[in-house]
Tab-separated table of C-alpha atoms in Angstrom:
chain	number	residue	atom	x	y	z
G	1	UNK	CA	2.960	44.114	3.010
G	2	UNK	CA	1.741	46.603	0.138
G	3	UNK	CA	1.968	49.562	2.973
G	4	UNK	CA	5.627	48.931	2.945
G	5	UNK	CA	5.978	49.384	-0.247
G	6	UNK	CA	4.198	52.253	-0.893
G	7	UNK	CA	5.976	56.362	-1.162
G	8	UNK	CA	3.202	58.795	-0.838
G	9	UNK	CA	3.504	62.760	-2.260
G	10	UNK	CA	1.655	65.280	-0.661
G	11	UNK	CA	1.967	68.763	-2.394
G	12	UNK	CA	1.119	71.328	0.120
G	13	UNK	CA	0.739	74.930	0.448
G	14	UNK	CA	0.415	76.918	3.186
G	15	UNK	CA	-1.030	74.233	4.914
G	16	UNK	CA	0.630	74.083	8.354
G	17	UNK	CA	-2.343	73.625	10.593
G	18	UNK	CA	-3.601	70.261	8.486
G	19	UNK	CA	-0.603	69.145	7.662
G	20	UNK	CA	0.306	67.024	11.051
G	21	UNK	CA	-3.090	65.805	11.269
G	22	UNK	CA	-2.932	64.398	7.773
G	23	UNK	CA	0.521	62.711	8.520
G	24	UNK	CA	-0.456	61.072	12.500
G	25	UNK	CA	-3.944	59.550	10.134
G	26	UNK	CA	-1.239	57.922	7.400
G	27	UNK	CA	-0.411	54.443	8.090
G	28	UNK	CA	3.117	53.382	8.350
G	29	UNK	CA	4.618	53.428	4.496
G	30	UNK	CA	7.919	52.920	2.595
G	31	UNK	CA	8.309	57.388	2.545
G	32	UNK	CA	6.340	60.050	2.187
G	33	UNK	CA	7.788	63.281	0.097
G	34	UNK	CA	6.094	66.102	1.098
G	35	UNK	CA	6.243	68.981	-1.806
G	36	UNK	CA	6.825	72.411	0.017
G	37	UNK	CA	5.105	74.274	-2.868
G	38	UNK	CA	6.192	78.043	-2.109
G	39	UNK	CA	4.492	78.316	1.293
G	40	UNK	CA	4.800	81.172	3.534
G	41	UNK	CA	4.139	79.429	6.612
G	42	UNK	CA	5.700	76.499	8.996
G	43	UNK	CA	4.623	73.553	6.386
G	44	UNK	CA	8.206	72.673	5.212
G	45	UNK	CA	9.011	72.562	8.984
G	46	UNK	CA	5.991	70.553	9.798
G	47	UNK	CA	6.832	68.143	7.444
G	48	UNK	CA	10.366	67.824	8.970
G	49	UNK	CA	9.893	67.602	12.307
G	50	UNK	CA	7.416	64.276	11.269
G	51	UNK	CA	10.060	62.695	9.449
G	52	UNK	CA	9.347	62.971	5.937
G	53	UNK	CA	11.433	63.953	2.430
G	54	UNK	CA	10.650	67.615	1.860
G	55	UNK	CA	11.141	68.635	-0.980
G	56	UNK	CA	11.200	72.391	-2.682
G	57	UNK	CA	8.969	73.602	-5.135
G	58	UNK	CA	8.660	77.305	-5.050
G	59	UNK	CA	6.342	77.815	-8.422
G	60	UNK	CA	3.035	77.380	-7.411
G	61	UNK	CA	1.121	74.580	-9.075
G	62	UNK	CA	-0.607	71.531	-8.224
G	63	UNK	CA	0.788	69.805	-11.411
G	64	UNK	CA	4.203	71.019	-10.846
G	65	UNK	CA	4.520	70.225	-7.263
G	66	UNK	CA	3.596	66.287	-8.085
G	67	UNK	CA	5.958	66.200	-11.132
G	68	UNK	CA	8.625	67.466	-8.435
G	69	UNK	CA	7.746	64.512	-6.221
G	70	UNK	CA	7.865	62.478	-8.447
G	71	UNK	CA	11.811	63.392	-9.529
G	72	UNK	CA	12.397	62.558	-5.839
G	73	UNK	CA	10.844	58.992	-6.289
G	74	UNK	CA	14.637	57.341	-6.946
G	75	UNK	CA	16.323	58.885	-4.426
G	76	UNK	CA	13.580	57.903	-1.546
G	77	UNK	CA	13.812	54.524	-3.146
G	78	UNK	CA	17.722	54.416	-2.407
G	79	UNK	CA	16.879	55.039	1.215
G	80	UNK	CA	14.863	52.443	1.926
G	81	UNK	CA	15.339	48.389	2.408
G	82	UNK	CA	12.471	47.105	-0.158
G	83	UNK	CA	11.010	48.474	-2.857
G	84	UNK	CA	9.258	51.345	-3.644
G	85	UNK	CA	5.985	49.299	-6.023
G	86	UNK	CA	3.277	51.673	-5.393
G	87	UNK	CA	2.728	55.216	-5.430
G	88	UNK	CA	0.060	57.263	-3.499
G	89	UNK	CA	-1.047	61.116	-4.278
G	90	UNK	CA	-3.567	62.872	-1.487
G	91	UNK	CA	-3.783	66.840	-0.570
G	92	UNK	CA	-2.484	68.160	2.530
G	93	UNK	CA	-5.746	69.970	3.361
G	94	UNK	CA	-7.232	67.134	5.570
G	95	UNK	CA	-10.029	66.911	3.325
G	96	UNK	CA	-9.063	63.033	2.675
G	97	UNK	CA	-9.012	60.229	4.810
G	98	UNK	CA	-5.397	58.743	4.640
G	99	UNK	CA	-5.991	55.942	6.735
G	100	UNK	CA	-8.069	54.620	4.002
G	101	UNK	CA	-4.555	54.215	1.894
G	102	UNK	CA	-4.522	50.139	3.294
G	103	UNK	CA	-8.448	50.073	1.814
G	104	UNK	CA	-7.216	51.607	-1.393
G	105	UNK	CA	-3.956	48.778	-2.211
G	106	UNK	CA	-6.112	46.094	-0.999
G	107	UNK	CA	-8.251	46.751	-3.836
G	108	UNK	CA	-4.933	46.470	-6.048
G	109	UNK	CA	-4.306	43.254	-4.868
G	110	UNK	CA	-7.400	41.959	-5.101
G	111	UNK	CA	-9.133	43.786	-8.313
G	112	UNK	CA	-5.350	42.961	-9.634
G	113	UNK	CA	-5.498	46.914	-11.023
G	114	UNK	CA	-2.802	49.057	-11.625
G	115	UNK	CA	-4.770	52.363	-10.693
G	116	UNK	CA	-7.096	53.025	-8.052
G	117	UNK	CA	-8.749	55.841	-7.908
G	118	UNK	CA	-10.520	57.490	-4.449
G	119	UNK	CA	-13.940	58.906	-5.487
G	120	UNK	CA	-15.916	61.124	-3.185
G	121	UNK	CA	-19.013	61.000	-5.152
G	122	UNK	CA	-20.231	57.352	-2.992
G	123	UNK	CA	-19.797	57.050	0.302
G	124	UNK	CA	-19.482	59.204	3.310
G	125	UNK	CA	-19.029	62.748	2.421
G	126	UNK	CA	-19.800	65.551	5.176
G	127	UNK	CA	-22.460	68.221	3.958
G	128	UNK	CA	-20.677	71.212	2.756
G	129	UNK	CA	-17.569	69.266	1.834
G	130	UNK	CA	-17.262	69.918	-1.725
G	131	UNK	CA	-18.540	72.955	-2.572
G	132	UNK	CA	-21.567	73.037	-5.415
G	133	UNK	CA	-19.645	73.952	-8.215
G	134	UNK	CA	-17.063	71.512	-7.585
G	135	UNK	CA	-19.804	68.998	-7.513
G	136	UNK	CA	-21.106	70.321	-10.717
G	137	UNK	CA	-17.649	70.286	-12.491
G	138	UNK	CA	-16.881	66.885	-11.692
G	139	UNK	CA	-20.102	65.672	-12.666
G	140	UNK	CA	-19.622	67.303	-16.358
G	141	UNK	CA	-15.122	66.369	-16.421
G	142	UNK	CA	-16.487	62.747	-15.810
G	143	UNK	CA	-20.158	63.142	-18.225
G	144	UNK	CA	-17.446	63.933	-21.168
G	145	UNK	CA	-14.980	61.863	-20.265
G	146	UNK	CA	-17.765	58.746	-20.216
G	147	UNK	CA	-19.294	59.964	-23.832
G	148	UNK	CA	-15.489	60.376	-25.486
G	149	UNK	CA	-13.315	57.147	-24.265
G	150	UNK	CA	-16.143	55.106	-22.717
G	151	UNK	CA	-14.646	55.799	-19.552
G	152	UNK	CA	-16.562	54.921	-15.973
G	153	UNK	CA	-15.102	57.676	-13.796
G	154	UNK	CA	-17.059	59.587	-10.881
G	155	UNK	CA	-14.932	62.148	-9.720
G	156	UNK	CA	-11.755	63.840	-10.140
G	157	UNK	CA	-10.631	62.800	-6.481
G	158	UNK	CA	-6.813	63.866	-5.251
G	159	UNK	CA	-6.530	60.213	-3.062
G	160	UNK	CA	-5.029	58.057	-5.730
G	161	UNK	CA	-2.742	54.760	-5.834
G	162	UNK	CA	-0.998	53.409	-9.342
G	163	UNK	CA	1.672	51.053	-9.759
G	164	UNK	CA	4.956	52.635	-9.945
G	165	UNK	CA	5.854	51.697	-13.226
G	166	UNK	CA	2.471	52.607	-15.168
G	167	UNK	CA	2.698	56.084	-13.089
G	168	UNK	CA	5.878	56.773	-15.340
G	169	UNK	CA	4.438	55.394	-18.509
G	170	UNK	CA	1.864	57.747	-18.204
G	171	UNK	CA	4.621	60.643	-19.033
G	172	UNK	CA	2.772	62.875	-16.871
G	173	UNK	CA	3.156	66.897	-18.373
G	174	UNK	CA	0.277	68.980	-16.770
G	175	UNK	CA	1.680	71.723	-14.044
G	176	UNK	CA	-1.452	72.597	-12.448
G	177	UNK	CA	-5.109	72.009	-12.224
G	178	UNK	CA	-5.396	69.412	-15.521
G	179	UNK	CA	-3.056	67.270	-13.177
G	180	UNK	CA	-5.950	64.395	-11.965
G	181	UNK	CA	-7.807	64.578	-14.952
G	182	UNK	CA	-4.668	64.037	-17.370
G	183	UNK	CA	-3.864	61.127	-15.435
G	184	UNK	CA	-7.172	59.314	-15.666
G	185	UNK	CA	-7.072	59.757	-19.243
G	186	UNK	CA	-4.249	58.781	-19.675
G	187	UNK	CA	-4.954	55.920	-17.660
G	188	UNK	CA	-7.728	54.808	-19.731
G	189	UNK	CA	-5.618	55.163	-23.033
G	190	UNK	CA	-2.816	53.368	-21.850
G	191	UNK	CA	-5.246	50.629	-21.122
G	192	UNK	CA	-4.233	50.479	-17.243
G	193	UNK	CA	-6.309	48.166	-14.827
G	194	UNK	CA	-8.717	51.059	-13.212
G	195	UNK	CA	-10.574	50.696	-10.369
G	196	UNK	CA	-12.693	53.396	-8.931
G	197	UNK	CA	-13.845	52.606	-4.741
G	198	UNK	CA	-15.430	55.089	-2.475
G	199	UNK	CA	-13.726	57.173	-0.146
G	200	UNK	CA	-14.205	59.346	2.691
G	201	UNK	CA	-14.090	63.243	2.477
G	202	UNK	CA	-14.771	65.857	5.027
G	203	UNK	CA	-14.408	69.482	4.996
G	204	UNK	CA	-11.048	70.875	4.698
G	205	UNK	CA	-8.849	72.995	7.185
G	206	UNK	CA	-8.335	76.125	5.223
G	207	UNK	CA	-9.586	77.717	2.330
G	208	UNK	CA	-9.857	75.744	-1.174
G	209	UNK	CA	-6.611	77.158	-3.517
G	210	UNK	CA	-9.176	76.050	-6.369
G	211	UNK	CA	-13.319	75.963	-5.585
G	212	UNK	CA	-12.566	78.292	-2.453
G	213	UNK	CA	-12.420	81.436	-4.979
G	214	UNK	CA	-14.401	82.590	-8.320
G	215	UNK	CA	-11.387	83.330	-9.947
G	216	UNK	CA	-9.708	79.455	-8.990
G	217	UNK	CA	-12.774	77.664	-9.734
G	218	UNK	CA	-12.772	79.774	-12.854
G	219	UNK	CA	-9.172	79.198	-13.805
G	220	UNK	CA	-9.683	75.286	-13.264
G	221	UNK	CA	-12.418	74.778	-15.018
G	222	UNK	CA	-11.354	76.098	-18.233
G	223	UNK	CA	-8.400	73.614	-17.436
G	224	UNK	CA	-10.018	70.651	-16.876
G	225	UNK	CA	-12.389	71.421	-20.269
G	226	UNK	CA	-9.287	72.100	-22.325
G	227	UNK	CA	-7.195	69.686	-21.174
G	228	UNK	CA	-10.327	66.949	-22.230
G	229	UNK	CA	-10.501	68.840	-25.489
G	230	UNK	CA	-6.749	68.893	-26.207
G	231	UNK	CA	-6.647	64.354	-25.285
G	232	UNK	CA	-10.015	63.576	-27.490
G	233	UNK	CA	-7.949	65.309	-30.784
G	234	UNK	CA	-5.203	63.221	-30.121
G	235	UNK	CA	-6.364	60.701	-28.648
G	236	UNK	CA	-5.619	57.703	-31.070
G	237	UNK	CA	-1.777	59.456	-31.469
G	238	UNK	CA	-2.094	59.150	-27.608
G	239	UNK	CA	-2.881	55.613	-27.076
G	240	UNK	CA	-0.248	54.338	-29.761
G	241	UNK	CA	2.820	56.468	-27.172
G	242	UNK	CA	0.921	55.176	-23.929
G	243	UNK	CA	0.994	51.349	-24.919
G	244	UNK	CA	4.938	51.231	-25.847
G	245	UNK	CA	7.166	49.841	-23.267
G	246	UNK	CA	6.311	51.502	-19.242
G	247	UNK	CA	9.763	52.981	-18.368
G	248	UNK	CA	11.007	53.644	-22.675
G	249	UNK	CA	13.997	56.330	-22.104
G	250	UNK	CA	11.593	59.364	-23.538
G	251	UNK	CA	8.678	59.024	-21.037
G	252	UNK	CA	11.982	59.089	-18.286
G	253	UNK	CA	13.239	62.277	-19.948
G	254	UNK	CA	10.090	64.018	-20.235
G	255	UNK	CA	9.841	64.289	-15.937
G	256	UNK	CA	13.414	64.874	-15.656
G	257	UNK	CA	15.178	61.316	-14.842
C-alpha cells in the first residue's frame, strides 16, 4: 500500500491548537516529521505526544523548515520495516484536508506521475479561505509560469506528493516563501511526471504567517516574482543540472546528506 510508504513533513509554527486536528485527519503512513520551526507554544509537544519525529528548526522559514525535514528523511527511513517511496508536504494550519493524502498517491499510481500537486483553485474551497490577494498572486505566479516554461499549474498549493528520489534531484535551495514555487519549476525543468488534482481547503486555525499581514504578503510576493525571474535566466543551465542522474553526490551535498 502507497500509504505505507509514504513520510509526510509538516513545518509548523506556533500552531498548537491545529496541529492535533491535522494529525487525527492523516491516514496511517510510513512517519510523519513534524518541523518545530522556533515556536513559542506547545507544538513540539503536540507533535510528541501523537507519535511523530520532531524535529528542531529554530530559524524561522518555510523553506528552511522543509529542507530540515528533509535531512531527517534517512534516519525515519532506518526506523521503519519498508520503504520510505513517497514523500508528502502539507501546513500545520488545518487549512488542508490530509485525509485526501490516499486521493493524492492514487493519482501517482494511476497517472504513473512522479509529482502531484494539491490545487485549491477547483474544487471545494470555503468562502473566505484564501484571502483575495492570495488568490490574486497565485493567479499571476501560475499566468507567468504558463507564458515562460509552458507550464499548466493553478496554484501554489502546500499539499504536495513526489517520488522520493525526484524530490532530491530537484536540489531543493529556497529557505522561505519561494519554497512551492521553486519546486514546481523545477519540476517542470527536470521533466518530472506532473499532475495537478483538486483539493479541499477551508479556513485556517490561526492567523496566515504570509497573506494574514501586509508586510508577509508583501515580503512573499516579491519572493515568488524573483524567484520566477531568477529560474527563466537560467533556465536552459537549469534543465541541463535537473536531467543528470536523481540522487548524483552534489544534489545530496547541497541539502546536507
Amino acid at each position: 500500500m502507497m500509504l505505507a510508504r509514504t513520510a509526510v513533513i509538516i513545518p509548523a509554527r506556533n500552531e498548537e491548537a491545529s496541529l492535533d486536528l491535522v494529525l487525527s485527519d492523516l491516514p496511517a503512513v510510513a512517519g510523519i516529521i513534524v518541523v518545530d520551526n522556533g515556536s513559542t507554544d506547545d507544538t513540539a509537544a503536540v507533535a510528541k505526544s501523537a507519535g511523530c519525529f520532531v524535529v528542531e528548526e529554530p530559524i524561522p522559514g518555510y523553506g528552511r523548515a522543509c529542507q530540515t525535514g528533509m535531512r531527517h528523511l534517512e534516519t525515519l527511513a532506518a526506523s521503519v520495516d519498508v520503504p520510505i517511496e513517497y514523500v508528502a508536504f502539507l501546513d500545520a494550519d488545518y487549512s488542508d484536508h490530509p485525509q485526501e493524502l490516499g486521493m493524492m498517491l492514487d493519482c501517482i499510481k494511476r497517472e504513473q506521475a512522479d509529482f502531484v500537486l494539491g490545487s485549491r483553485m477547483h474544487a471545494g474551497r470555503d468562502r473566505g479561505a484564501m484571502p483575495p490577494q492570495a488568490v490574486w498572486g497565485n493567479w499571476l505566479a501560475c499566468t507567468l509560469m504558463r507564458w515562460i516554461w509552458k507550464t499548466s499549474y493553478s496554484d501554489l498549493g502546500p499539499f504536495r506528493v513526489i517520488q522520493r528520489d525526484k524530490l532530491f534531484q530537484l536540489g531543493m535551495q529556497d529557505l522561505n516563501f519561494g519554497w512551492t514555487i521553486e519546486m514546481q519549476i523545477k519540476a517542470h525543468l527536470a521533466g518530472l511526471r506532473i499532475r495537478e488534482i483538486p483539493v479541499s481547503y477551508r479556513r485556517r486555525i490561526g492567523v496566515s504567517k504570509i497573506s494574514g499581514t501586509l508586510s508577509g504578503t508583501i515580503r512573499a510576493g516579491y519572493k515568488i516574482l524573483s524567484t520566477i525571474a531568477r529560474y527563466a535566466i537560467a533556465s536552459r543551465r537549469m534543465r541541463e543540472q535537473l536531467c543528470q542522474a536523481p540522487q548524483s553526490q552534489a544534489i545530496k551535498s547541497r541539502i546536507g546528506l
